[in-house]
Coordinates of C-alpha atoms in Angstrom, one line a residue:
M1 CA -9.9 15.9 3.7
S2 CA -8.7 13.0 5.9
Q3 CA -7.6 14.2 9.4
F4 CA -5.2 12.5 11.8
H5 CA -6.8 11.3 15.1
P6 CA -5.0 10.5 18.3
L7 CA -5.2 6.6 18.8
K8 CA -3.7 4.8 21.9
V9 CA -1.5 1.8 21.4
A10 CA -3.5 -1.1 22.6
S11 CA -0.8 -3.7 22.3
I12 CA 2.5 -4.5 20.6
E13 CA 3.7 -8.0 19.5
R14 CA 6.9 -9.2 18.1
T15 CA 6.2 -11.2 14.8
T16 CA 9.8 -11.8 13.9
R17 CA 13.1 -10.5 15.4
D18 CA 12.8 -7.2 13.3
A19 CA 9.1 -6.7 13.1
V20 CA 6.4 -5.7 15.4
V21 CA 2.5 -5.6 15.3
V22 CA 1.0 -2.5 16.7
A23 CA -2.7 -2.6 17.5
F24 CA -4.7 0.6 18.0
D25 CA -7.6 1.1 20.5
V26 CA -10.3 2.9 18.3
P27 CA -12.8 4.7 20.5
Q28 CA -16.4 4.2 19.7
E29 CA -17.0 7.6 18.2
L30 CA -14.5 6.7 15.6
K31 CA -15.4 3.2 14.8
E32 CA -17.0 4.2 11.5
K33 CA -14.3 6.4 10.4
F34 CA -11.7 3.6 10.9
H35 CA -13.8 0.9 9.2
F36 CA -11.7 -0.7 6.5
R37 CA -11.6 -2.8 3.3
P38 CA -9.2 -5.6 3.2
G39 CA -5.8 -4.4 1.7
Q40 CA -6.2 -0.9 2.9
Y41 CA -3.3 1.1 4.7
L42 CA -3.1 3.7 7.7
N43 CA -1.1 6.9 7.5
V44 CA 0.6 7.4 11.0
R45 CA 2.2 10.4 12.3
A46 CA 4.6 10.7 15.4
Q47 CA 7.1 13.1 16.9
V48 CA 10.6 11.2 17.1
D49 CA 13.4 13.1 18.6
G50 CA 11.7 16.3 18.0
E51 CA 11.1 15.5 14.3
E52 CA 7.7 14.9 12.7
L53 CA 7.6 11.5 10.8
R54 CA 4.8 10.2 8.7
R55 CA 4.6 6.8 7.2
S56 CA 2.2 4.4 5.8
Y57 CA 1.5 0.8 6.9
S58 CA -0.8 -1.8 5.6
I59 CA -3.5 -3.1 7.8
C60 CA -2.8 -6.7 8.7
A61 CA -6.1 -7.8 9.9
A62 CA -9.4 -8.7 8.3
P63 CA -12.5 -6.3 8.9
H64 CA -14.3 -9.4 10.7
D65 CA -11.4 -9.4 13.2
N66 CA -12.7 -6.4 14.8
I67 CA -9.3 -5.3 15.5
L68 CA -7.1 -2.3 13.8
R69 CA -3.4 -3.3 13.6
V70 CA -0.5 -2.7 11.4
A71 CA 3.0 -4.4 11.3
V72 CA 6.1 -2.3 11.3
K73 CA 9.3 -4.0 9.9
R74 CA 12.6 -2.4 11.0
V75 CA 14.6 -1.0 8.0
Y76 CA 18.1 0.0 8.0
D77 CA 18.3 3.9 8.9
G78 CA 14.6 3.8 9.2
A79 CA 13.8 6.5 11.9
F80 CA 10.2 5.6 12.3
S81 CA 10.5 1.8 12.0
N82 CA 13.5 1.8 14.6
W83 CA 11.5 3.8 17.0
A84 CA 8.4 1.7 16.7
N85 CA 10.5 -1.6 17.1
T86 CA 12.4 -0.2 20.2
E87 CA 10.7 2.7 21.8
L88 CA 6.9 2.7 21.3
Q89 CA 4.8 1.1 24.1
P90 CA 1.3 0.1 25.0
G91 CA -0.5 3.1 26.2
D92 CA 1.4 5.5 24.0
T93 CA -0.5 7.8 21.5
V94 CA 0.2 7.8 17.8
E95 CA -1.8 9.9 15.4
V96 CA -3.5 8.1 12.7
M97 CA -5.5 8.9 9.6
P98 CA -8.6 6.8 8.6
P99 CA -7.9 3.7 6.2
D100 CA -7.1 4.6 2.6
G101 CA -6.1 2.6 -0.6
N102 CA -7.3 0.6 -3.5
F103 CA -5.4 -2.5 -3.1
T104 CA -8.7 -4.3 -2.6
I105 CA -11.5 -5.7 -4.4
D106 CA -15.3 -6.6 -3.5
F107 CA -15.6 -10.1 -2.3
D108 CA -18.9 -11.7 -2.8
P109 CA -20.3 -14.7 -0.7
Q110 CA -21.8 -16.1 -3.9
A111 CA -18.6 -16.1 -5.8
Q112 CA -16.6 -19.2 -6.7
R113 CA -12.9 -17.8 -7.6
G114 CA -9.5 -18.7 -7.6
Y115 CA -7.1 -16.0 -6.0
A116 CA -3.3 -16.1 -6.1
A117 CA -0.8 -13.7 -4.1
F118 CA 2.8 -13.2 -4.4
A119 CA 4.4 -11.4 -1.3
V120 CA 8.1 -10.6 -0.4
G121 CA 8.9 -9.9 3.2
S122 CA 6.5 -7.4 4.9
G123 CA 4.6 -7.4 1.6
I124 CA 2.6 -10.0 3.4
T125 CA 0.7 -7.4 5.6
P126 CA -2.1 -6.4 3.2
I127 CA -2.0 -9.8 1.6
L128 CA -2.9 -11.4 5.0
S129 CA -6.0 -9.1 5.3
L130 CA -7.0 -10.2 1.7
V131 CA -6.4 -13.8 2.3
K132 CA -8.3 -13.9 5.7
T133 CA -11.4 -11.9 4.1
A134 CA -11.6 -14.2 1.0
L135 CA -11.5 -17.3 2.9
D136 CA -14.0 -16.1 5.5
T137 CA -16.4 -14.4 2.9
E138 CA -16.6 -16.8 -0.1
P139 CA -16.8 -20.3 1.0
N140 CA -16.5 -21.5 -2.5
S141 CA -13.3 -19.7 -3.5
T142 CA -9.7 -20.8 -3.3
F143 CA -6.6 -19.1 -2.3
T144 CA -2.9 -19.8 -3.1
L145 CA -0.2 -17.7 -1.5
F146 CA 3.3 -17.6 -2.7
Y147 CA 5.3 -16.1 0.0
A148 CA 9.2 -15.2 -0.3
N149 CA 11.6 -14.5 2.5
R150 CA 15.4 -14.8 3.1
A151 CA 14.9 -17.4 5.7
S152 CA 12.3 -19.1 7.7
S153 CA 13.2 -16.9 10.8
S154 CA 12.0 -13.8 8.8
I155 CA 8.6 -15.2 7.8
M156 CA 6.0 -12.6 9.4
F157 CA 2.7 -13.9 10.7
R158 CA 4.0 -17.7 10.3
E159 CA 1.7 -19.1 13.0
E160 CA -1.2 -17.1 11.6
I161 CA -0.8 -18.4 8.1
E162 CA -0.3 -21.9 9.4
D163 CA -3.6 -21.8 11.4
L164 CA -5.3 -20.5 8.3
K165 CA -3.9 -23.3 6.3
N166 CA -5.0 -25.7 8.9
R167 CA -8.5 -24.4 9.2
Y168 CA -9.1 -24.0 5.5
M169 CA -7.2 -27.1 4.2
E170 CA -9.3 -27.7 1.1
R171 CA -9.2 -24.0 0.0
F172 CA -5.9 -22.4 1.1
S173 CA -2.4 -23.5 0.1
V174 CA 1.0 -21.7 0.9
V175 CA 4.3 -22.0 -0.8
Y176 CA 7.2 -20.6 1.0
I177 CA 10.1 -19.5 -1.1
M178 CA 13.5 -19.0 0.5
S179 CA 16.6 -17.1 -1.0
R180 CA 19.0 -18.0 1.7
E181 CA 17.8 -21.2 3.4
H182 CA 17.9 -24.4 1.4
Q183 CA 14.6 -26.4 0.9
D184 CA 14.5 -29.8 -0.3
I185 CA 12.3 -28.9 -3.4
D186 CA 14.3 -26.8 -5.7
L187 CA 11.3 -24.9 -6.9
F188 CA 11.1 -23.3 -3.6
N189 CA 14.6 -21.8 -3.5
G190 CA 15.7 -18.7 -4.9
R191 CA 14.1 -15.2 -5.4
L192 CA 10.6 -14.2 -6.3
D193 CA 11.3 -13.0 -10.0
A194 CA 9.9 -13.5 -13.4
E195 CA 11.6 -17.0 -13.9
K196 CA 10.5 -18.2 -10.6
V197 CA 6.8 -17.1 -11.3
N198 CA 6.8 -18.7 -14.7
Q199 CA 8.0 -22.0 -13.1
L200 CA 5.2 -21.6 -10.4
L201 CA 2.6 -20.9 -12.9
S202 CA 3.7 -24.1 -14.9
V203 CA 4.2 -26.6 -12.2
W204 CA 2.3 -25.3 -9.2
L205 CA -0.7 -23.1 -10.3
P206 CA -2.0 -22.8 -13.8
V207 CA -2.9 -19.4 -14.7
E208 CA -6.3 -20.5 -16.0
K209 CA -7.2 -21.0 -12.3
I210 CA -6.4 -17.6 -11.2
D211 CA -9.4 -15.0 -11.3
Y212 CA -7.5 -12.3 -9.4
A213 CA -3.8 -12.0 -8.5
F214 CA -2.4 -9.7 -5.7
V215 CA 1.2 -8.5 -5.7
C216 CA 3.1 -6.7 -3.0
G217 CA 6.8 -6.2 -2.6
P218 CA 9.7 -4.1 -3.7
H219 CA 9.5 -2.2 -6.9
D220 CA 11.6 -4.6 -9.1
M221 CA 10.1 -7.9 -7.9
T222 CA 6.6 -6.2 -8.3
E223 CA 7.3 -5.1 -11.9
Q224 CA 8.6 -8.7 -12.9
V225 CA 5.7 -10.5 -11.3
V226 CA 2.9 -8.3 -12.9
A227 CA 4.6 -8.5 -16.3
T228 CA 4.9 -12.1 -16.1
L229 CA 1.2 -12.6 -15.1
K230 CA 0.2 -10.5 -18.1
E231 CA 2.5 -12.4 -20.4
R232 CA 0.8 -15.6 -19.2
G233 CA -2.8 -14.4 -20.0
L234 CA -4.1 -12.3 -17.2
V235 CA -5.4 -8.9 -18.1
K236 CA -5.0 -5.7 -16.1
E237 CA -8.2 -5.9 -14.3
Q238 CA -7.3 -9.1 -12.8
I239 CA -4.1 -8.0 -11.2
K240 CA -3.9 -5.7 -8.2
Y241 CA -0.4 -4.7 -6.8
E242 CA 1.1 -2.6 -4.2
L243 CA 4.7 -1.3 -3.7
F244 CA 7.1 -0.9 -0.8
G245 CA 8.1 2.4 -2.2
A246 CA 8.7 4.2 -5.3
P247 CA 11.9 3.9 -7.4
K248 CA 14.5 6.7 -7.0
G249 CA 16.2 8.2 -10.0
P250 CA 15.9 11.0 -12.5
R251 CA 12.5 12.6 -12.7
T252 CA 10.1 11.2 -15.4
T253 CA 6.4 11.6 -15.7
A254 CA 4.0 8.8 -15.0
D255 CA 4.0 7.6 -18.5
G256 CA 7.8 7.0 -18.4
A257 CA 8.6 10.3 -20.6
A258 CA 11.1 13.0 -19.5
P259 CA 9.3 15.8 -18.0
R260 CA 8.8 18.9 -20.3
R261 CA 9.7 22.4 -19.5
A262 CA 6.6 24.3 -18.5
P263 CA 5.9 26.9 -21.2
G264 CA 4.7 30.5 -20.6
A265 CA 5.7 32.4 -17.3
E266 CA 8.2 31.0 -15.1
D267 CA 5.5 31.2 -12.1
C268 CA 2.2 29.5 -11.5
H269 CA -0.8 31.0 -9.9
L270 CA -2.0 28.1 -7.8
T271 CA -5.5 27.8 -6.1
I272 CA -6.0 25.3 -3.4
V273 CA -9.4 24.3 -2.2
Q274 CA -9.3 22.4 1.0
D275 CA -11.9 21.8 3.8
G276 CA -14.2 24.3 2.1
I277 CA -11.4 27.0 2.1
T278 CA -9.8 28.6 -0.9
R279 CA -6.3 29.9 -0.9
E280 CA -4.2 31.4 -3.6
I281 CA -0.5 31.3 -3.9
T282 CA 2.3 31.8 -6.5
I283 CA 4.7 29.1 -7.0
A284 CA 7.6 28.4 -9.5
K285 CA 7.3 26.2 -12.4
N286 CA 9.9 23.4 -13.4
N287 CA 10.8 23.4 -9.7
K288 CA 9.0 21.7 -6.7
S289 CA 5.8 19.7 -6.8
L290 CA 2.6 21.4 -5.8
L291 CA 2.7 19.7 -2.4
D292 CA 6.3 20.7 -1.6
S293 CA 5.5 24.3 -3.1
A294 CA 2.4 24.8 -1.0
M295 CA 3.9 23.5 2.3
E296 CA 7.1 25.7 1.7
Q297 CA 4.6 28.7 2.2
G298 CA 3.1 27.4 5.2
I299 CA 0.0 25.6 3.8
E300 CA -0.5 22.1 5.5
L301 CA -1.8 19.6 3.1
P302 CA -2.3 15.8 3.5
Y303 CA 0.7 13.7 2.6
S304 CA 2.6 10.5 3.7
C305 CA 5.0 8.9 1.3
K306 CA 5.7 11.6 -1.0
G307 CA 6.7 8.8 -3.4
G308 CA 3.5 8.2 -5.5
V309 CA 2.8 5.1 -3.6
C310 CA 0.0 5.9 -1.3
S311 CA -3.0 8.2 -2.3
T312 CA -3.0 10.4 0.8
C313 CA -2.2 13.5 -1.2
R314 CA -4.9 13.0 -3.9
C315 CA -6.5 16.1 -5.5
K316 CA -8.5 16.9 -8.4
V317 CA -7.2 19.5 -11.0
V318 CA -10.3 21.6 -11.9
E319 CA -8.5 24.1 -13.9
G320 CA -5.1 24.2 -15.7
E321 CA -2.7 21.4 -16.3
V322 CA 0.0 19.5 -14.6
D323 CA 2.6 16.9 -15.3
M324 CA 2.2 14.0 -12.8
D325 CA 5.5 11.9 -12.1
A326 CA 5.3 8.4 -10.6
N327 CA 1.9 7.1 -9.9
V328 CA 1.2 3.7 -8.6
A329 CA -1.7 4.6 -6.2
L330 CA -4.4 6.2 -8.6
E331 CA -6.6 3.8 -10.8
D332 CA -7.1 4.7 -14.4
Y333 CA -10.4 5.9 -13.9
E334 CA -9.4 8.4 -11.3
V335 CA -6.8 9.9 -13.4
N336 CA -9.2 10.2 -16.4
M337 CA -11.6 12.0 -14.0
G338 CA -8.8 14.6 -13.3
F339 CA -7.3 13.2 -10.0
V340 CA -3.8 13.6 -9.3
L341 CA -0.8 13.0 -6.6
S342 CA -0.1 16.4 -5.5
C343 CA 3.4 15.2 -4.3
Q344 CA 4.1 14.2 -7.9
S345 CA 2.3 16.9 -9.9
F346 CA 4.2 20.0 -11.5
P347 CA 2.2 22.9 -12.9
V348 CA 2.4 23.3 -16.7
T349 CA -0.1 26.1 -17.3
D350 CA 0.1 29.7 -15.8
K351 CA -2.9 29.0 -13.5
V352 CA -3.8 25.8 -11.8
V353 CA -6.8 25.1 -9.5
I354 CA -6.7 21.9 -7.3
D355 CA -9.4 20.7 -4.9
F356 CA -8.8 18.2 -2.2
D357 CA -12.6 18.3 -1.2
Q358 CA -13.8 16.4 -4.4
E359 CA -14.2 12.8 -4.0
T360 CA -15.6 12.1 -7.6

């Protein structure tokens, strides 16, 4: 199981009025553990006003940058983001898990591909890592970035993006879309929704020139962009996406169906394998997730978002059956192999065995 490691904050830089970039000092003995792929994220943990807070933030650097950093954008009533933007200082220690996430692909120096990315606001953080890696690794590939914000003052990493555009003039293009700041070209005004994506693919970048598309932003935007790309001819394997958070609302299973009431006994005998240790507890069905039920009984399990967005709580069901609610973190092949997100999984059978140690 991935463990938290205390990392010192090496530097803090402000990228916009309400966002900071936090770089970590990774000691030599942890360098291998914290090696990351472009597009991955970090789970961080800190004590803020006596409360333990956990969050996931995308790494906004490329592996060849030899730096580990994340961007934290302040959100309304966001306890961690407000603390990071106002209180966190260089030299402070934050607990960090090794990189995780599947919002990435294997870049190939011999490849000649066309990439497109659609980002809104802080969705640029993993996209920036992917852009930099693609341009550096694949000299024959091109990358087009569609980046939506309210106004130019809220564009994160603008100087870095412009530097990349100047460095890779023949292979990298950027389209800024503003919802509150008028631009001379009407195509670049408004929100990044289905209609706007259709316009961009008709006027700016033909879908036939896209081999892979990356999408990162709020849930509604991501759904619309992904659906539009599929309607225009891209297949599922060509589209990688990541969400800011899971939608809230009545509980449904991952396939959109209403959850069934688990049959049999009211309780489930749950066996948890973690770090080579087996523990057995009894939990109620039709109540709380596997993760919440176990933690309620004092068992510390890995988690971060609790919304089905990250894969920190990933485990494998080796016996029994569960219903999994929201899932935007696991790939289809992982689900087919029996992996689930414990924060979104509810017991169906009277006995369930889950293993956090299995990788395949």
